[in-house]
DNA sequence: CGATCTACCTGATGGC
DNA sequence: TGCCATCAGGTAGATC
């Protein structure tokens, strides 16, 4: 569920409401959520610490603590971070609860349990969280330029959809926004990245920046199942602006003629306009 | 190297 | 209403 815009919305909530407040007590329910290390490592690593800032790289939340360690949270498919009053009724599948100074709790809720909570030493990230060390450029960072995107895309011979989803190249794009970016740039999912002109690669850069930026401004995309919500439990509304995702058989909003096709590519649902995208 | 498939889980949805 | 099959936004690892 959550891709960069949704994770960024959660990050902003943490920056506004959790950074600077001491974590007084930690509860870990389900062991699977902390499988990377252990229940003890997460409890001992968080208890008594304070988040210095709320960071993000791609879909990974990375929050440095005053202990020198860093808290990593990945929401994967169904994870949520929710802020609630101390003692409030917890939803099912609340696997971690942080009791914050000032009488609130921060919950990690995750029905499918793909998500993770890790406390790690940032100086040792390559060993403790290698996938974080190997993340590609973040589209909201200064390093995300037209020239860099052209280099990343044109230097590889990959199907465009698979490449946009590859977190080692560009970090943060998931299935929804990959389809939206490809539609905006009129590229089909199987267009080879090595065939892009420099100009076209620049358009891909611009589409990523525009679409992710607009989605962040809209608070992300909350689909019918409402599995993505922000820290306060509110939904985003960028789903109202999707032009291909979840619009199977509907008329393309760009050409007004063809109907959106839904197919499966590399095991992922893929939506595109057969008339606009080549 | 790259594409595809599978596995990890639970819940929502749709067909019968 | 109930049962069952199918599908879901992510990622890593195996296989070809």
mmCIF file of N, CA and C in Angstrom, chain A residues 136-245:
data_model
loop_
_atom_site.group_PDB
_atom_site.id
_atom_site.type_symbol
_atom_site.label_atom_id
_atom_site.label_comp_id
_atom_site.label_asym_id
_atom_site.label_seq_id
_atom_site.Cartn_x
_atom_site.Cartn_y
_atom_site.Cartn_z
ATOM 1 N N UNK A 136 18.374 3.420 -4.024
ATOM 2 C CA UNK A 136 18.683 4.384 -5.067
ATOM 3 C C UNK A 136 18.310 5.799 -4.658
ATOM 4 N N UNK A 137 18.344 6.691 -5.639
ATOM 5 C CA UNK A 137 18.106 8.105 -5.353
ATOM 6 C C UNK A 137 16.644 8.331 -4.973
ATOM 7 N N UNK A 138 16.436 9.198 -3.982
ATOM 8 C CA UNK A 138 15.072 9.528 -3.558
ATOM 9 C C UNK A 138 14.550 10.689 -4.407
ATOM 10 N N UNK A 139 13.366 10.552 -4.973
ATOM 11 C CA UNK A 139 12.837 11.572 -5.887
ATOM 12 C C UNK A 139 12.590 12.934 -5.232
ATOM 13 N N UNK A 140 12.552 13.017 -3.922
ATOM 14 C CA UNK A 140 12.373 14.320 -3.283
ATOM 15 C C UNK A 140 13.699 14.939 -2.855
ATOM 16 N N UNK A 141 14.803 14.244 -3.181
ATOM 17 C CA UNK A 141 16.109 14.759 -2.765
ATOM 18 C C UNK A 141 16.722 15.636 -3.857
ATOM 19 N N UNK A 142 17.745 16.385 -3.477
ATOM 20 C CA UNK A 142 18.403 17.274 -4.437
ATOM 21 C C UNK A 142 19.165 16.507 -5.505
ATOM 22 N N UNK A 143 19.510 15.265 -5.180
ATOM 23 C CA UNK A 143 20.266 14.452 -6.141
ATOM 24 C C UNK A 143 19.395 13.973 -7.294
ATOM 25 N N UNK A 144 18.099 14.163 -7.160
ATOM 26 C CA UNK A 144 17.175 13.699 -8.196
ATOM 27 C C UNK A 144 17.051 14.787 -9.271
ATOM 28 N N UNK A 145 17.906 14.681 -10.258
ATOM 29 C CA UNK A 145 17.933 15.681 -11.331
ATOM 30 C C UNK A 145 17.637 15.007 -12.667
ATOM 31 N N UNK A 146 17.362 15.847 -13.654
ATOM 32 C CA UNK A 146 17.108 15.311 -15.002
ATOM 33 C C UNK A 146 18.321 14.529 -15.502
ATOM 34 N N UNK A 147 19.505 15.073 -15.272
ATOM 35 C CA UNK A 147 20.718 14.409 -15.761
ATOM 36 C C UNK A 147 20.905 13.056 -15.081
ATOM 37 N N UNK A 148 20.656 13.020 -13.779
ATOM 38 C CA UNK A 148 20.842 11.763 -13.050
ATOM 39 C C UNK A 148 19.826 10.713 -13.507
ATOM 40 N N UNK A 149 18.601 11.123 -13.705
ATOM 41 C CA UNK A 149 17.582 10.169 -14.153
ATOM 42 C C UNK A 149 17.932 9.655 -15.556
ATOM 43 N N UNK A 150 18.393 10.552 -16.403
ATOM 44 C CA UNK A 150 18.778 10.125 -17.758
ATOM 45 C C UNK A 150 19.897 9.087 -17.681
ATOM 46 N N UNK A 151 20.852 9.342 -16.798
ATOM 47 C CA UNK A 151 21.976 8.411 -16.646
ATOM 48 C C UNK A 151 21.482 7.057 -16.122
ATOM 49 N N UNK A 152 20.624 7.096 -15.114
ATOM 50 C CA UNK A 152 20.136 5.856 -14.497
ATOM 51 C C UNK A 152 19.308 5.024 -15.469
ATOM 52 N N UNK A 153 18.456 5.688 -16.245
ATOM 53 C CA UNK A 153 17.558 4.946 -17.132
ATOM 54 C C UNK A 153 18.270 4.499 -18.406
ATOM 55 N N UNK A 154 18.985 5.415 -19.033
ATOM 56 C CA UNK A 154 19.577 5.109 -20.332
ATOM 57 C C UNK A 154 20.772 4.175 -20.219
ATOM 58 N N UNK A 155 21.355 4.121 -19.036
ATOM 59 C CA UNK A 155 22.507 3.252 -18.833
ATOM 60 C C UNK A 155 22.138 1.800 -18.580
ATOM 61 N N UNK A 156 20.830 1.523 -18.531
ATOM 62 C CA UNK A 156 20.383 0.144 -18.292
ATOM 63 C C UNK A 156 19.455 -0.298 -19.406
ATOM 64 N N UNK A 157 19.404 -1.591 -19.608
ATOM 65 C CA UNK A 157 18.475 -2.123 -20.609
ATOM 66 C C UNK A 157 17.410 -2.916 -19.859
ATOM 67 N N UNK A 158 16.406 -2.186 -19.417
ATOM 68 C CA UNK A 158 15.364 -2.804 -18.584
ATOM 69 C C UNK A 158 13.996 -2.366 -19.068
ATOM 70 N N UNK A 159 12.990 -3.222 -18.834
ATOM 71 C CA UNK A 159 11.606 -2.808 -19.077
ATOM 72 C C UNK A 159 11.288 -1.678 -18.105
ATOM 73 N N UNK A 160 10.649 -0.625 -18.612
ATOM 74 C CA UNK A 160 10.458 0.589 -17.816
ATOM 75 C C UNK A 160 9.712 0.353 -16.502
ATOM 76 N N UNK A 161 8.687 -0.475 -16.539
ATOM 77 C CA UNK A 161 7.950 -0.642 -15.285
ATOM 78 C C UNK A 161 8.819 -1.303 -14.223
ATOM 79 N N UNK A 162 9.518 -2.355 -14.628
ATOM 80 C CA UNK A 162 10.382 -3.044 -13.672
ATOM 81 C C UNK A 162 11.455 -2.103 -13.141
ATOM 82 N N UNK A 163 11.945 -1.242 -14.011
ATOM 83 C CA UNK A 163 13.008 -0.318 -13.594
ATOM 84 C C UNK A 163 12.479 0.728 -12.605
ATOM 85 N N UNK A 164 11.286 1.258 -12.886
ATOM 86 C CA UNK A 164 10.714 2.250 -11.960
ATOM 87 C C UNK A 164 10.445 1.629 -10.594
ATOM 88 N N UNK A 165 10.147 0.332 -10.574
ATOM 89 C CA UNK A 165 9.846 -0.332 -9.305
ATOM 90 C C UNK A 165 11.109 -0.772 -8.561
ATOM 91 N N UNK A 166 12.262 -0.697 -9.230
ATOM 92 C CA UNK A 166 13.510 -1.175 -8.625
ATOM 93 C C UNK A 166 14.035 -0.144 -7.625
ATOM 94 N N UNK A 167 13.952 -0.470 -6.353
ATOM 95 C CA UNK A 167 14.310 0.474 -5.296
ATOM 96 C C UNK A 167 15.812 0.772 -5.250
ATOM 97 N N UNK A 168 16.614 -0.073 -5.912
ATOM 98 C CA UNK A 168 18.064 0.171 -5.956
ATOM 99 C C UNK A 168 18.405 1.299 -6.929
ATOM 100 N N UNK A 169 17.487 1.619 -7.819
ATOM 101 C CA UNK A 169 17.751 2.636 -8.839
ATOM 102 C C UNK A 169 17.115 3.968 -8.418
ATOM 103 N N UNK A 170 15.794 3.968 -8.309
ATOM 104 C CA UNK A 170 15.067 5.125 -7.769
ATOM 105 C C UNK A 170 14.241 4.578 -6.619
ATOM 106 N N UNK A 171 14.321 5.208 -5.455
ATOM 107 C CA UNK A 171 13.696 4.660 -4.253
ATOM 108 C C UNK A 171 12.385 5.366 -3.936
ATOM 109 N N UNK A 172 11.308 4.606 -3.903
ATOM 110 C CA UNK A 172 10.042 5.173 -3.431
ATOM 111 C C UNK A 172 8.850 4.957 -4.335
ATOM 112 N N UNK A 173 9.100 4.623 -5.600
ATOM 113 C CA UNK A 173 7.989 4.416 -6.525
ATOM 114 C C UNK A 173 7.465 2.989 -6.360
ATOM 115 N N UNK A 174 6.151 2.855 -6.201
ATOM 116 C CA UNK A 174 5.527 1.544 -6.103
ATOM 117 C C UNK A 174 4.594 1.327 -7.273
ATOM 118 N N UNK A 175 3.737 0.349 -7.155
ATOM 119 C CA UNK A 175 2.928 -0.087 -8.293
ATOM 120 C C UNK A 175 1.965 0.987 -8.812
ATOM 121 N N UNK A 176 1.344 1.710 -7.926
ATOM 122 C CA UNK A 176 0.375 2.745 -8.365
ATOM 123 C C UNK A 176 1.089 3.852 -9.128
ATOM 124 N N UNK A 177 2.117 4.409 -8.496
ATOM 125 C CA UNK A 177 2.771 5.581 -9.096
ATOM 126 C C UNK A 177 3.603 5.201 -10.319
ATOM 127 N N UNK A 178 4.081 3.969 -10.393
ATOM 128 C CA UNK A 178 4.774 3.523 -11.611
ATOM 129 C C UNK A 178 3.814 3.574 -12.792
ATOM 130 N N UNK A 179 2.602 3.061 -12.603
ATOM 131 C CA UNK A 179 1.615 3.095 -13.688
ATOM 132 C C UNK A 179 1.257 4.533 -14.062
ATOM 133 N N UNK A 180 1.125 5.395 -13.065
ATOM 134 C CA UNK A 180 0.762 6.784 -13.336
ATOM 135 C C UNK A 180 1.884 7.517 -14.082
ATOM 136 N N UNK A 181 3.128 7.272 -13.696
ATOM 137 C CA UNK A 181 4.266 7.919 -14.361
ATOM 138 C C UNK A 181 4.377 7.453 -15.810
ATOM 139 N N UNK A 182 4.183 6.158 -16.040
ATOM 140 C CA UNK A 182 4.286 5.643 -17.403
ATOM 141 C C UNK A 182 3.168 6.215 -18.284
ATOM 142 N N UNK A 183 2.007 6.366 -17.722
ATOM 143 C CA UNK A 183 0.906 6.939 -18.513
ATOM 144 C C UNK A 183 1.179 8.410 -18.833
ATOM 145 N N UNK A 184 1.654 9.147 -17.858
ATOM 146 C CA UNK A 184 1.956 10.566 -18.076
ATOM 147 C C UNK A 184 2.991 10.751 -19.180
ATOM 148 N N UNK A 185 3.960 9.836 -19.229
ATOM 149 C CA UNK A 185 5.040 9.971 -20.206
ATOM 150 C C UNK A 185 4.758 9.195 -21.497
ATOM 151 N N UNK A 186 3.575 8.592 -21.576
ATOM 152 C CA UNK A 186 3.146 7.857 -22.784
ATOM 153 C C UNK A 186 4.059 6.683 -23.116
ATOM 154 N N UNK A 187 4.601 6.073 -22.083
ATOM 155 C CA UNK A 187 5.461 4.900 -22.280
ATOM 156 C C UNK A 187 4.727 3.659 -21.793
ATOM 157 N N UNK A 188 4.815 2.583 -22.566
ATOM 158 C CA UNK A 188 4.209 1.341 -22.111
ATOM 159 C C UNK A 188 5.168 0.665 -21.130
ATOM 160 N N UNK A 189 4.616 -0.222 -20.290
ATOM 161 C CA UNK A 189 5.388 -0.898 -19.240
ATOM 162 C C UNK A 189 6.622 -1.622 -19.762
ATOM 163 N N UNK A 190 6.566 -2.064 -21.027
ATOM 164 C CA UNK A 190 7.676 -2.869 -21.542
ATOM 165 C C UNK A 190 8.652 -2.062 -22.409
ATOM 166 N N UNK A 191 8.495 -0.745 -22.427
ATOM 167 C CA UNK A 191 9.426 0.098 -23.182
ATOM 168 C C UNK A 191 10.830 -0.060 -22.579
ATOM 169 N N UNK A 192 11.820 -0.260 -23.426
ATOM 170 C CA UNK A 192 13.175 -0.468 -22.910
ATOM 171 C C UNK A 192 13.824 0.855 -22.507
ATOM 172 N N UNK A 193 14.354 0.889 -21.300
ATOM 173 C CA UNK A 193 14.944 2.124 -20.779
ATOM 174 C C UNK A 193 16.112 2.594 -21.652
ATOM 175 N N UNK A 194 16.845 1.653 -22.222
ATOM 176 C CA UNK A 194 18.001 2.020 -23.049
ATOM 177 C C UNK A 194 17.589 2.715 -24.340
ATOM 178 N N UNK A 195 16.313 2.592 -24.708
ATOM 179 C CA UNK A 195 15.826 3.229 -25.930
ATOM 180 C C UNK A 195 15.345 4.659 -25.714
ATOM 181 N N UNK A 196 15.362 5.128 -24.474
ATOM 182 C CA UNK A 196 14.872 6.483 -24.201
ATOM 183 C C UNK A 196 15.870 7.523 -24.720
ATOM 184 N N UNK A 197 15.344 8.576 -25.329
ATOM 185 C CA UNK A 197 16.198 9.710 -25.648
ATOM 186 C C UNK A 197 16.486 10.471 -24.354
ATOM 187 N N UNK A 198 17.496 11.323 -24.390
ATOM 188 C CA UNK A 198 17.790 12.135 -23.209
ATOM 189 C C UNK A 198 16.584 13.005 -22.858
ATOM 190 N N UNK A 199 15.952 13.513 -23.902
ATOM 191 C CA UNK A 199 14.779 14.372 -23.699
ATOM 192 C C UNK A 199 13.642 13.587 -23.028
ATOM 193 N N UNK A 200 13.415 12.360 -23.523
ATOM 194 C CA UNK A 200 12.333 11.537 -22.958
ATOM 195 C C UNK A 200 12.645 11.163 -21.512
ATOM 196 N N UNK A 201 13.904 10.861 -21.244
ATOM 197 C CA UNK A 201 14.294 10.541 -19.869
ATOM 198 C C UNK A 201 14.038 11.744 -18.966
ATOM 199 N N UNK A 202 14.251 12.933 -19.515
ATOM 200 C CA UNK A 202 13.959 14.155 -18.758
ATOM 201 C C UNK A 202 12.474 14.259 -18.448
ATOM 202 N N UNK A 203 11.657 13.836 -19.391
ATOM 203 C CA UNK A 203 10.210 13.861 -19.156
ATOM 204 C C UNK A 203 9.819 12.873 -18.055
ATOM 205 N N UNK A 204 10.522 11.734 -18.024
ATOM 206 C CA UNK A 204 10.243 10.764 -16.961
ATOM 207 C C UNK A 204 10.593 11.386 -15.607
ATOM 208 N N UNK A 205 11.729 12.051 -15.551
ATOM 209 C CA UNK A 205 12.109 12.759 -14.318
ATOM 210 C C UNK A 205 11.019 13.731 -13.901
ATOM 211 N N UNK A 206 10.559 14.533 -14.853
ATOM 212 C CA UNK A 206 9.565 15.559 -14.535
ATOM 213 C C UNK A 206 8.250 14.926 -14.070
ATOM 214 N N UNK A 207 7.870 13.825 -14.725
ATOM 215 C CA UNK A 207 6.612 13.157 -14.360
ATOM 216 C C UNK A 207 6.705 12.589 -12.941
ATOM 217 N N UNK A 208 7.841 11.990 -12.616
ATOM 218 C CA UNK A 208 8.014 11.455 -11.263
ATOM 219 C C UNK A 208 7.914 12.587 -10.240
ATOM 220 N N UNK A 209 8.635 13.674 -10.509
ATOM 221 C CA UNK A 209 8.633 14.795 -9.567
ATOM 222 C C UNK A 209 7.228 15.391 -9.434
ATOM 223 N N UNK A 210 6.557 15.590 -10.563
ATOM 224 C CA UNK A 210 5.223 16.205 -10.537
ATOM 225 C C UNK A 210 4.202 15.328 -9.830
ATOM 226 N N UNK A 211 4.192 14.046 -10.216
ATOM 227 C CA UNK A 211 3.152 13.151 -9.686
ATOM 228 C C UNK A 211 3.375 12.878 -8.208
ATOM 229 N N UNK A 212 4.618 12.576 -7.833
ATOM 230 C CA UNK A 212 4.871 12.324 -6.413
ATOM 231 C C UNK A 212 4.655 13.597 -5.601
ATOM 232 N N UNK A 213 5.037 14.735 -6.168
ATOM 233 C CA UNK A 213 4.844 16.009 -5.458
ATOM 234 C C UNK A 213 3.371 16.301 -5.239
ATOM 235 N N UNK A 214 2.568 16.083 -6.280
ATOM 236 C CA UNK A 214 1.127 16.323 -6.145
ATOM 237 C C UNK A 214 0.504 15.338 -5.167
ATOM 238 N N UNK A 215 1.003 14.101 -5.190
ATOM 239 C CA UNK A 215 0.450 13.090 -4.286
ATOM 240 C C UNK A 215 0.794 13.418 -2.836
ATOM 241 N N UNK A 216 2.011 13.918 -2.599
ATOM 242 C CA UNK A 216 2.377 14.333 -1.241
ATOM 243 C C UNK A 216 1.464 15.483 -0.799
ATOM 244 N N UNK A 217 1.243 16.424 -1.713
ATOM 245 C CA UNK A 217 0.387 17.571 -1.378
ATOM 246 C C UNK A 217 -1.035 17.131 -1.058
ATOM 247 N N UNK A 218 -1.451 16.005 -1.655
ATOM 248 C CA UNK A 218 -2.807 15.487 -1.417
ATOM 249 C C UNK A 218 -2.845 14.518 -0.230
ATOM 250 N N UNK A 219 -1.723 14.353 0.434
ATOM 251 C CA UNK A 219 -1.695 13.437 1.579
ATOM 252 C C UNK A 219 -1.665 11.980 1.185
ATOM 253 N N UNK A 220 -1.260 11.680 -0.062
ATOM 254 C CA UNK A 220 -1.156 10.297 -0.509
ATOM 255 C C UNK A 220 -2.450 9.784 -1.115
ATOM 256 N N UNK A 221 -2.444 8.496 -1.450
ATOM 257 C CA UNK A 221 -3.615 7.834 -2.036
ATOM 258 C C UNK A 221 -4.192 6.864 -1.012
ATOM 259 N N UNK A 222 -5.457 7.029 -0.694
ATOM 260 C CA UNK A 222 -6.135 6.080 0.188
ATOM 261 C C UNK A 222 -7.172 5.345 -0.636
ATOM 262 N N UNK A 223 -6.980 4.042 -0.818
ATOM 263 C CA UNK A 223 -7.882 3.266 -1.668
ATOM 264 C C UNK A 223 -9.108 2.824 -0.880
ATOM 265 N N UNK A 224 -9.975 2.113 -1.558
ATOM 266 C CA UNK A 224 -11.255 1.715 -0.939
ATOM 267 C C UNK A 224 -11.078 0.983 0.384
ATOM 268 N N UNK A 225 -10.009 0.188 0.471
ATOM 269 C CA UNK A 225 -9.847 -0.588 1.702
ATOM 270 C C UNK A 225 -9.319 0.263 2.871
ATOM 271 N N UNK A 226 -8.968 1.537 2.572
ATOM 272 C CA UNK A 226 -8.533 2.465 3.624
ATOM 273 C C UNK A 226 -7.376 1.927 4.444
ATOM 274 N N UNK A 227 -6.509 1.155 3.804
ATOM 275 C CA UNK A 227 -5.396 0.607 4.567
ATOM 276 C C UNK A 227 -4.283 1.613 4.754
ATOM 277 N N UNK A 228 -4.258 2.631 3.897
ATOM 278 C CA UNK A 228 -3.293 3.678 4.179
ATOM 279 C C UNK A 228 -3.994 4.877 4.828
ATOM 280 N N UNK A 229 -3.535 5.251 5.982
ATOM 281 C CA UNK A 229 -3.996 6.487 6.634
ATOM 282 C C UNK A 229 -2.796 7.167 7.266
ATOM 283 N N UNK A 230 -2.932 8.447 7.548
ATOM 284 C CA UNK A 230 -1.829 9.173 8.163
ATOM 285 C C UNK A 230 -1.790 8.933 9.676
ATOM 286 N N UNK A 231 -0.881 9.639 10.319
ATOM 287 C CA UNK A 231 -0.637 9.408 11.745
ATOM 288 C C UNK A 231 -1.894 9.622 12.596
ATOM 289 N N UNK A 232 -2.778 10.509 12.140
ATOM 290 C CA UNK A 232 -3.987 10.817 12.901
ATOM 291 C C UNK A 232 -5.184 10.005 12.405
ATOM 292 N N UNK A 233 -4.928 9.061 11.490
ATOM 293 C CA UNK A 233 -6.005 8.206 11.002
ATOM 294 C C UNK A 233 -6.756 8.772 9.817
ATOM 295 N N UNK A 234 -6.276 9.882 9.263
ATOM 296 C CA UNK A 234 -6.961 10.503 8.123
ATOM 297 C C UNK A 234 -6.452 9.958 6.794
ATOM 298 N N UNK A 235 -7.305 9.990 5.793
ATOM 299 C CA UNK A 235 -6.922 9.484 4.476
ATOM 300 C C UNK A 235 -6.411 10.594 3.572
ATOM 301 N N UNK A 236 -5.726 10.196 2.486
ATOM 302 C CA UNK A 236 -5.323 11.149 1.453
ATOM 303 C C UNK A 236 -6.371 11.167 0.354
ATOM 304 N N UNK A 237 -6.160 11.999 -0.645
ATOM 305 C CA UNK A 237 -7.162 12.046 -1.713
ATOM 306 C C UNK A 237 -6.552 12.032 -3.109
ATOM 307 N N UNK A 238 -5.272 11.631 -3.210
ATOM 308 C CA UNK A 238 -4.680 11.616 -4.548
ATOM 309 C C UNK A 238 -5.317 10.534 -5.440
ATOM 310 N N UNK A 239 -5.982 9.542 -4.834
ATOM 311 C CA UNK A 239 -6.673 8.530 -5.649
ATOM 312 C C UNK A 239 -7.674 9.175 -6.608
ATOM 313 N N UNK A 240 -8.183 10.347 -6.254
ATOM 314 C CA UNK A 240 -9.131 11.040 -7.134
ATOM 315 C C UNK A 240 -8.452 11.536 -8.413
ATOM 316 N N UNK A 241 -7.128 11.563 -8.397
ATOM 317 C CA UNK A 241 -6.392 12.063 -9.559
ATOM 318 C C UNK A 241 -5.703 10.954 -10.351
ATOM 319 N N UNK A 242 -5.886 9.706 -9.925
ATOM 320 C CA UNK A 242 -5.287 8.604 -10.691
ATOM 321 C C UNK A 242 -5.882 8.600 -12.096
ATOM 322 N N UNK A 243 -5.011 8.405 -13.076
ATOM 323 C CA UNK A 243 -5.491 8.415 -14.466
ATOM 324 C C UNK A 243 -5.530 7.028 -15.081
ATOM 325 N N UNK A 244 -4.804 6.082 -14.483
ATOM 326 C CA UNK A 244 -4.897 4.702 -14.968
ATOM 327 C C UNK A 244 -5.121 3.695 -13.842
ATOM 328 N N UNK A 245 -4.480 3.890 -12.722
ATOM 329 C CA UNK A 245 -4.576 2.894 -11.658
ATOM 330 C C UNK A 245 -6.033 2.713 -11.213
#
